[in-house]
GROMACS .gro file of C-alpha atoms in nm:
model
  308
    1MET     CA    1   0.565  -1.169   2.966
    2LYS     CA    2   0.483  -1.067   2.611
    3VAL     CA    3   0.711  -1.126   2.314
    4THR     CA    4   0.664  -0.978   1.967
    5ILE     CA    5   0.824  -1.118   1.653
    6VAL     CA    6   0.825  -0.890   1.349
    7GLY     CA    7   0.845  -1.097   1.032
    8ALA     CA    8   0.642  -1.415   0.988
    9GLY     CA    9   0.881  -1.577   0.745
   10ALA     CA   10   1.069  -1.898   0.812
   11VAL     CA   11   1.300  -1.752   1.080
   12GLY     CA   12   1.025  -1.560   1.259
   13ALA     CA   13   0.783  -1.853   1.258
   14SER     CA   14   1.056  -2.093   1.374
   15CYS     CA   15   1.144  -1.853   1.655
   16ALA     CA   16   0.778  -1.830   1.761
   17GLU     CA   17   0.747  -2.208   1.759
   18TYR     CA   18   1.053  -2.264   1.979
   19ILE     CA   19   0.947  -1.993   2.224
   20ALA     CA   20   0.594  -2.135   2.250
   21MET     CA   21   0.715  -2.492   2.298
   22LYS     CA   22   0.945  -2.386   2.581
   23ASP     CA   23   0.633  -2.239   2.750
   24PHE     CA   24   0.808  -1.962   2.945
   25THR     CA   25   0.610  -1.664   2.818
   26SER     CA   26   0.238  -1.593   2.825
   27GLU     CA   27   0.195  -1.438   2.480
   28VAL     CA   28   0.373  -1.427   2.145
   29VAL     CA   29   0.258  -1.179   1.880
   30ILE     CA   30   0.369  -1.233   1.520
   31LEU     CA   31   0.354  -0.931   1.290
   32ASP     CA   32   0.397  -0.917   0.911
   33ILE     CA   33   0.313  -0.678   0.627
   34LYS     CA   34   0.169  -0.954   0.407
   35GLU     CA   35  -0.209  -0.966   0.449
   36GLY     CA   36  -0.320  -1.263   0.662
   37TYR     CA   37   0.024  -1.423   0.667
   38ALA     CA   38   0.103  -1.371   1.036
   39GLU     CA   39  -0.253  -1.464   1.130
   40GLY     CA   40  -0.220  -1.789   0.938
   41LYS     CA   41   0.116  -1.877   1.091
   42ALA     CA   42  -0.018  -1.802   1.440
   43MET     CA   43  -0.328  -2.016   1.386
   44ASP     CA   44  -0.122  -2.304   1.250
   45LEU     CA   45   0.111  -2.286   1.550
   46MET     CA   46  -0.178  -2.264   1.798
   47GLN     CA   47  -0.320  -2.584   1.651
   48THR     CA   48  -0.003  -2.760   1.769
   49ALA     CA   49  -0.051  -2.646   2.131
   50SER     CA   50  -0.241  -2.953   2.250
   51LEU     CA   51   0.000  -3.180   2.064
   52ASN     CA   52   0.315  -3.013   2.193
   53ASP     CA   53   0.172  -2.940   2.540
   54PHE     CA   54   0.217  -2.564   2.566
   55ASP     CA   55  -0.015  -2.288   2.687
   56THR     CA   56   0.156  -1.989   2.526
   57LYS     CA   57  -0.097  -1.775   2.339
   58ILE     CA   58   0.015  -1.698   1.983
   59THR     CA   59  -0.160  -1.428   1.782
   60GLY     CA   60  -0.090  -1.282   1.440
   61SER     CA   61  -0.142  -0.935   1.297
   62THR     CA   62  -0.103  -0.765   0.960
   63ASN     CA   63   0.110  -0.459   1.030
   64ASP     CA   64  -0.094  -0.343   1.332
   65TYR     CA   65   0.166  -0.238   1.587
   66ALA     CA   66  -0.105  -0.161   1.843
   67LYS     CA   67  -0.128  -0.539   1.887
   68THR     CA   68   0.234  -0.539   2.003
   69ALA     CA   69   0.173  -0.285   2.283
   70ASN     CA   70   0.350  -0.347   2.613
   71SER     CA   71   0.582  -0.611   2.473
   72ASP     CA   72   0.870  -0.695   2.705
   73ILE     CA   73   1.090  -0.827   2.423
   74ALA     CA   74   1.064  -0.779   2.047
   75VAL     CA   75   1.253  -0.965   1.777
   76ILE     CA   76   1.316  -0.802   1.439
   77THR     CA   77   1.353  -1.064   1.166
   78SER     CA   78   1.193  -0.859   0.888
   79GLY     CA   79   1.375  -0.784   0.566
   80ILE     CA   80   1.474  -0.978   0.258
   81PRO     CA   81   1.667  -1.303   0.315
   82ARG     CA   82   1.987  -1.398   0.140
   83LYS     CA   83   1.982  -1.574  -0.193
   84PRO     CA   84   2.261  -1.799  -0.319
   85GLY     CA   85   2.572  -1.594  -0.395
   86MET     CA   86   2.456  -1.291  -0.193
   87THR     CA   87   2.653  -1.154   0.098
   88ARG     CA   88   2.479  -1.028   0.410
   89GLU     CA   89   2.618  -0.683   0.331
   90GLU     CA   90   2.432  -0.666  -0.002
   91LEU     CA   91   2.103  -0.655   0.186
   92ILE     CA   92   2.181  -0.323   0.354
   93GLY     CA   93   1.993  -0.084   0.125
   94ILE     CA   94   1.655  -0.251   0.159
   95ASN     CA   95   1.681  -0.382   0.512
   96ALA     CA   96   1.805  -0.058   0.670
   97GLY     CA   97   1.480   0.120   0.587
   98ILE     CA   98   1.274  -0.171   0.712
   99VAL     CA   99   1.461  -0.206   1.043
  100LYS     CA  100   1.449   0.168   1.113
  101THR     CA  101   1.071   0.181   1.062
  102VAL     CA  102   1.005  -0.139   1.256
  103SER     CA  103   1.214  -0.038   1.559
  104SER     CA  104   1.048   0.304   1.574
  105ASN     CA  105   0.699   0.151   1.565
  106LEU     CA  106   0.785  -0.108   1.830
  107ILE     CA  107   0.926   0.151   2.070
  108GLU     CA  108   0.624   0.379   2.018
  109HIS     CA  109   0.392   0.106   2.150
  110SER     CA  110   0.636  -0.056   2.397
  111PRO     CA  111   0.875   0.209   2.537
  112ASN     CA  112   1.035  -0.039   2.778
  113VAL     CA  113   1.096  -0.307   2.517
  114ILE     CA  114   1.421  -0.499   2.473
  115LEU     CA  115   1.500  -0.535   2.102
  116ILE     CA  116   1.674  -0.835   1.945
  117VAL     CA  117   1.791  -0.765   1.590
  118VAL     CA  118   1.819  -1.056   1.347
  119SER     CA  119   1.791  -0.879   1.009
  120ASN     CA  120   2.109  -0.878   0.801
  121PRO     CA  121   2.368  -0.735   0.786
  122MET     CA  122   2.302  -0.790   1.153
  123ASP     CA  123   2.584  -0.593   1.319
  124THR     CA  124   2.510  -0.290   1.103
  125MET     CA  125   2.136  -0.318   1.159
  126THR     CA  126   2.202  -0.330   1.536
  127TYR     CA  127   2.422  -0.022   1.503
  128LEU     CA  128   2.143   0.149   1.306
  129VAL     CA  129   1.897   0.089   1.592
  130HIS     CA  130   2.148   0.240   1.836
  131LYS     CA  131   2.191   0.550   1.623
  132THR     CA  132   1.822   0.608   1.541
  133THR     CA  133   1.650   0.533   1.873
  134ASP     CA  134   1.684   0.651   2.231
  135LEU     CA  135   1.698   0.303   2.383
  136PRO     CA  136   1.987   0.240   2.623
  137LYS     CA  137   2.250   0.007   2.481
  138ASN     CA  138   2.165  -0.278   2.717
  139ARG     CA  139   1.823  -0.306   2.549
  140ILE     CA  140   1.955  -0.341   2.193
  141ILE     CA  141   2.093  -0.686   2.114
  142GLY     CA  142   2.216  -0.829   1.786
  143MET     CA  143   2.165  -1.202   1.737
  144GLY     CA  144   2.456  -1.353   1.548
  145GLY     CA  145   2.710  -1.500   1.783
  146ALA     CA  146   2.465  -1.744   1.942
  147LEU     CA  147   2.390  -1.891   1.598
  148ASP     CA  148   2.753  -1.885   1.484
  149SER     CA  149   2.860  -2.055   1.809
  150ALA     CA  150   2.599  -2.328   1.760
  151ARG     CA  151   2.740  -2.391   1.412
  152PHE     CA  152   3.092  -2.391   1.556
  153LYS     CA  153   2.997  -2.654   1.815
  154TYR     CA  154   2.831  -2.863   1.543
  155ARG     CA  155   3.152  -2.861   1.340
  156LEU     CA  156   3.366  -2.931   1.647
  157ALA     CA  157   3.154  -3.233   1.743
  158GLU     CA  158   3.174  -3.355   1.384
  159ALA     CA  159   3.554  -3.331   1.384
  160LEU     CA  160   3.584  -3.489   1.729
  161GLU     CA  161   3.328  -3.760   1.648
  162SER     CA  162   3.177  -3.680   1.986
  163PRO     CA  163   2.829  -3.601   2.119
  164ILE     CA  164   2.761  -3.232   2.080
  165SER     CA  165   2.680  -3.211   2.453
  166ASP     CA  166   3.051  -3.280   2.515
  167VAL     CA  167   3.156  -2.969   2.326
  168ASP     CA  168   3.173  -2.601   2.419
  169GLY     CA  169   3.295  -2.314   2.203
  170MET     CA  170   3.224  -1.956   2.109
  171VAL     CA  171   3.236  -1.732   1.803
  172ILE     CA  172   3.286  -1.357   1.842
  173GLY     CA  173   3.336  -1.079   1.587
  174GLY     CA  174   3.116  -0.974   1.299
  175HIS     CA  175   2.830  -1.190   1.178
  176SER     CA  176   2.969  -1.235   0.827
  177ASP     CA  177   3.152  -1.500   0.629
  178THR     CA  178   3.482  -1.315   0.671
  179GLY     CA  179   3.420  -1.142   1.005
  180MET     CA  180   3.355  -1.435   1.238
  181VAL     CA  181   3.628  -1.518   1.490
  182PRO     CA  182   3.582  -1.877   1.616
  183LEU     CA  183   3.775  -1.901   1.943
  184THR     CA  184   3.947  -2.233   1.882
  185SER     CA  185   4.194  -2.161   2.163
  186HIS     CA  186   3.906  -2.160   2.415
  187ALA     CA  187   3.704  -2.450   2.270
  188THR     CA  188   3.679  -2.757   2.492
  189ARG     CA  189   3.553  -3.111   2.512
  190ASN     CA  190   3.444  -3.173   2.870
  191SER     CA  191   3.683  -2.900   2.993
  192ILE     CA  192   3.978  -3.034   2.791
  193LYS     CA  193   4.100  -2.806   2.513
  194VAL     CA  194   4.005  -2.944   2.172
  195SER     CA  195   4.364  -2.883   2.059
  196GLU     CA  196   4.449  -3.196   2.262
  197PHE     CA  197   4.234  -3.397   2.021
  198LEU     CA  198   4.257  -3.216   1.688
  199SER     CA  199   4.550  -3.100   1.477
  200ASP     CA  200   4.599  -2.733   1.394
  201GLU     CA  201   4.497  -2.810   1.035
  202ARG     CA  202   4.174  -2.980   1.140
  203LEU     CA  203   4.090  -2.697   1.379
  204GLN     CA  204   4.144  -2.446   1.101
  205GLN     CA  205   3.907  -2.645   0.881
  206VAL     CA  206   3.648  -2.637   1.160
  207ALA     CA  207   3.685  -2.259   1.184
  208ASP     CA  208   3.662  -2.216   0.806
  209ASP     CA  209   3.351  -2.436   0.783
  210THR     CA  210   3.191  -2.240   1.068
  211LYS     CA  211   3.247  -1.906   0.897
  212VAL     CA  212   3.067  -2.016   0.580
  213GLY     CA  213   2.797  -2.203   0.773
  214GLY     CA  214   2.520  -1.969   0.658
  215ALA     CA  215   2.642  -1.950   0.299
  216THR     CA  216   2.666  -2.329   0.282
  217LEU     CA  217   2.301  -2.362   0.385
  218THR     CA  218   2.190  -2.081   0.154
  219LYS     CA  219   2.351  -2.266  -0.138
  220LEU     CA  220   2.179  -2.592  -0.041
  221LEU     CA  221   1.838  -2.446   0.044
  222GLY     CA  222   1.816  -2.160  -0.203
  223THR     CA  223   1.745  -1.919   0.084
  224SER     CA  224   1.860  -1.849   0.439
  225ALA     CA  225   1.838  -2.119   0.705
  226TRP     CA  226   1.566  -2.099   0.971
  227TYR     CA  227   1.573  -2.383   1.227
  228ALA     CA  228   1.905  -2.289   1.393
  229PRO     CA  229   1.847  -1.912   1.366
  230GLY     CA  230   1.502  -1.954   1.523
  231ALA     CA  231   1.644  -2.167   1.801
  232ALA     CA  232   1.925  -1.917   1.865
  233VAL     CA  233   1.679  -1.629   1.897
  234SER     CA  234   1.455  -1.828   2.130
  235ALA     CA  235   1.753  -1.904   2.356
  236LEU     CA  236   1.828  -1.531   2.388
  237VAL     CA  237   1.463  -1.448   2.454
  238GLN     CA  238   1.442  -1.717   2.723
  239ALA     CA  239   1.762  -1.597   2.892
  240ILE     CA  240   1.612  -1.248   2.919
  241ALA     CA  241   1.255  -1.348   3.004
  242CYS     CA  242   1.366  -1.592   3.274
  243ASP     CA  243   1.651  -1.373   3.403
  244GLN     CA  244   1.893  -1.662   3.352
  245LYS     CA  245   2.217  -1.460   3.355
  246LYS     CA  246   2.344  -1.681   3.073
  247MET     CA  247   2.646  -1.596   2.863
  248PHE     CA  248   2.607  -1.562   2.487
  249PRO     CA  249   2.814  -1.381   2.227
  250CYS     CA  250   2.587  -1.101   2.104
  251SER     CA  251   2.633  -0.790   1.895
  252THR     CA  252   2.640  -0.496   2.134
  253PHE     CA  253   2.756  -0.136   2.127
  254LEU     CA  254   3.117  -0.107   2.241
  255GLU     CA  255   3.274   0.196   2.407
  256GLY     CA  256   3.633   0.085   2.454
  257GLU     CA  257   3.574  -0.283   2.532
  258TYR     CA  258   3.803  -0.508   2.326
  259ASP     CA  259   3.979  -0.183   2.221
  260LEU     CA  260   3.683  -0.097   1.997
  261GLU     CA  261   3.472   0.219   1.988
  262ASP     CA  262   3.144   0.323   1.826
  263ILE     CA  263   3.062  -0.017   1.681
  264CYS     CA  264   2.820  -0.305   1.734
  265ILE     CA  265   2.996  -0.639   1.709
  266GLY     CA  266   2.977  -0.982   1.869
  267VAL     CA  267   3.134  -1.023   2.213
  268PRO     CA  268   3.041  -1.237   2.515
  269VAL     CA  269   2.767  -1.083   2.730
  270ILE     CA  270   2.553  -1.185   3.025
  271LEU     CA  271   2.181  -1.180   2.944
  272GLY     CA  272   1.916  -1.127   3.210
  273LYS     CA  273   1.595  -0.936   3.277
  274ASN     CA  274   1.759  -0.604   3.183
  275GLY     CA  275   1.888  -0.734   2.853
  276ILE     CA  276   2.266  -0.711   2.834
  277GLU     CA  277   2.368  -0.700   3.199
  278ARG     CA  278   2.741  -0.684   3.136
  279ILE     CA  279   3.006  -0.739   2.872
  280VAL     CA  280   3.253  -1.017   2.951
  281ASP     CA  281   3.622  -0.957   2.881
  282VAL     CA  282   3.772  -1.278   2.743
  283PRO     CA  283   4.151  -1.294   2.698
  284LEU     CA  284   4.240  -1.333   2.331
  285SER     CA  285   4.557  -1.456   2.168
  286ALA     CA  286   4.752  -1.214   1.950
  287ALA     CA  287   4.611  -1.382   1.638
  288GLU     CA  288   4.254  -1.358   1.773
  289LYS     CA  289   4.303  -0.989   1.858
  290ASN     CA  290   4.422  -0.923   1.503
  291LYS     CA  291   4.125  -1.109   1.357
  292MET     CA  292   3.890  -0.913   1.583
  293GLN     CA  293   4.037  -0.585   1.462
  294GLU     CA  294   4.004  -0.697   1.098
  295SER     CA  295   3.645  -0.800   1.163
  296ALA     CA  296   3.567  -0.464   1.322
  297ALA     CA  297   3.717  -0.283   1.023
  298GLY     CA  298   3.482  -0.475   0.794
  299VAL     CA  299   3.177  -0.392   1.007
  300THR     CA  300   3.276  -0.025   1.022
  301LYS     CA  301   3.306  -0.017   0.643
  302THR     CA  302   2.954  -0.157   0.609
  303ASN     CA  303   2.826   0.089   0.869
  304GLY     CA  304   2.957   0.363   0.643
  305LEU     CA  305   2.695   0.265   0.385
  306LEU     CA  306   2.415   0.368   0.620
  307ASN     CA  307   2.240   0.695   0.550
  308LEU     CA  308   2.246   0.825   0.908
   0.00000   0.00000   0.00000
């Protein structure tokens, strides 16, 4: 099993670290356009192998896609990160060109690759890969919902004053501050609906805090977060590499599911060795359906900015 990560910045390096430490794949290749940067990150990570007890081989390369040949899974994190005050949508002009070039180069050297798109605006970048490559839709996955759901569970545990292992919840919809749809009606604490413990007002606050989770961190850090995004990507990679059949909300191309067409947006999917093995239909309340439609309208508007 060979995994390539394009982009050796904070998210890419964090992703490589988590994948290596879980020790489920034989090789991780990190690629970056900055001379020596990926090589340095790979060397630094390899020097933790004896300390963290993993045998995954990590190598770095400066823009040499031949080194990525025969990758089973590739993660695209490349592009400019958000700065304070920026929306994910404002990154589209620069990142669209980067993602298009990167995906083409990856597929040229690894025709059977499964692509995981992280670059923002993530749903639109995932849609771009669908429209500009010949990969089947099950092998193009947008990483947003896994991260948003982790932030949702963090906020739920905070509100409940409970261990986070007690909590389960999911966020669907667009990966944006306005597009996320936290499914508060389905969230549970040890199988009991969280609405039994929290007021409607507190649940709404949890949802609101979840939706601005990335922006909150960008304001505090001065750039995008990396630990949780890296961990979210590594969880998706592991589910595919180990054929776990795990359910995650991921951005995938819809053809009528959730009453949506010709769009990539976050919905629950089962991940296994073939990538997205199926889309899961979750019953939504009337309010959640309306929010999903509003979210889709926002993603479609951003998609319209692409030069396809």
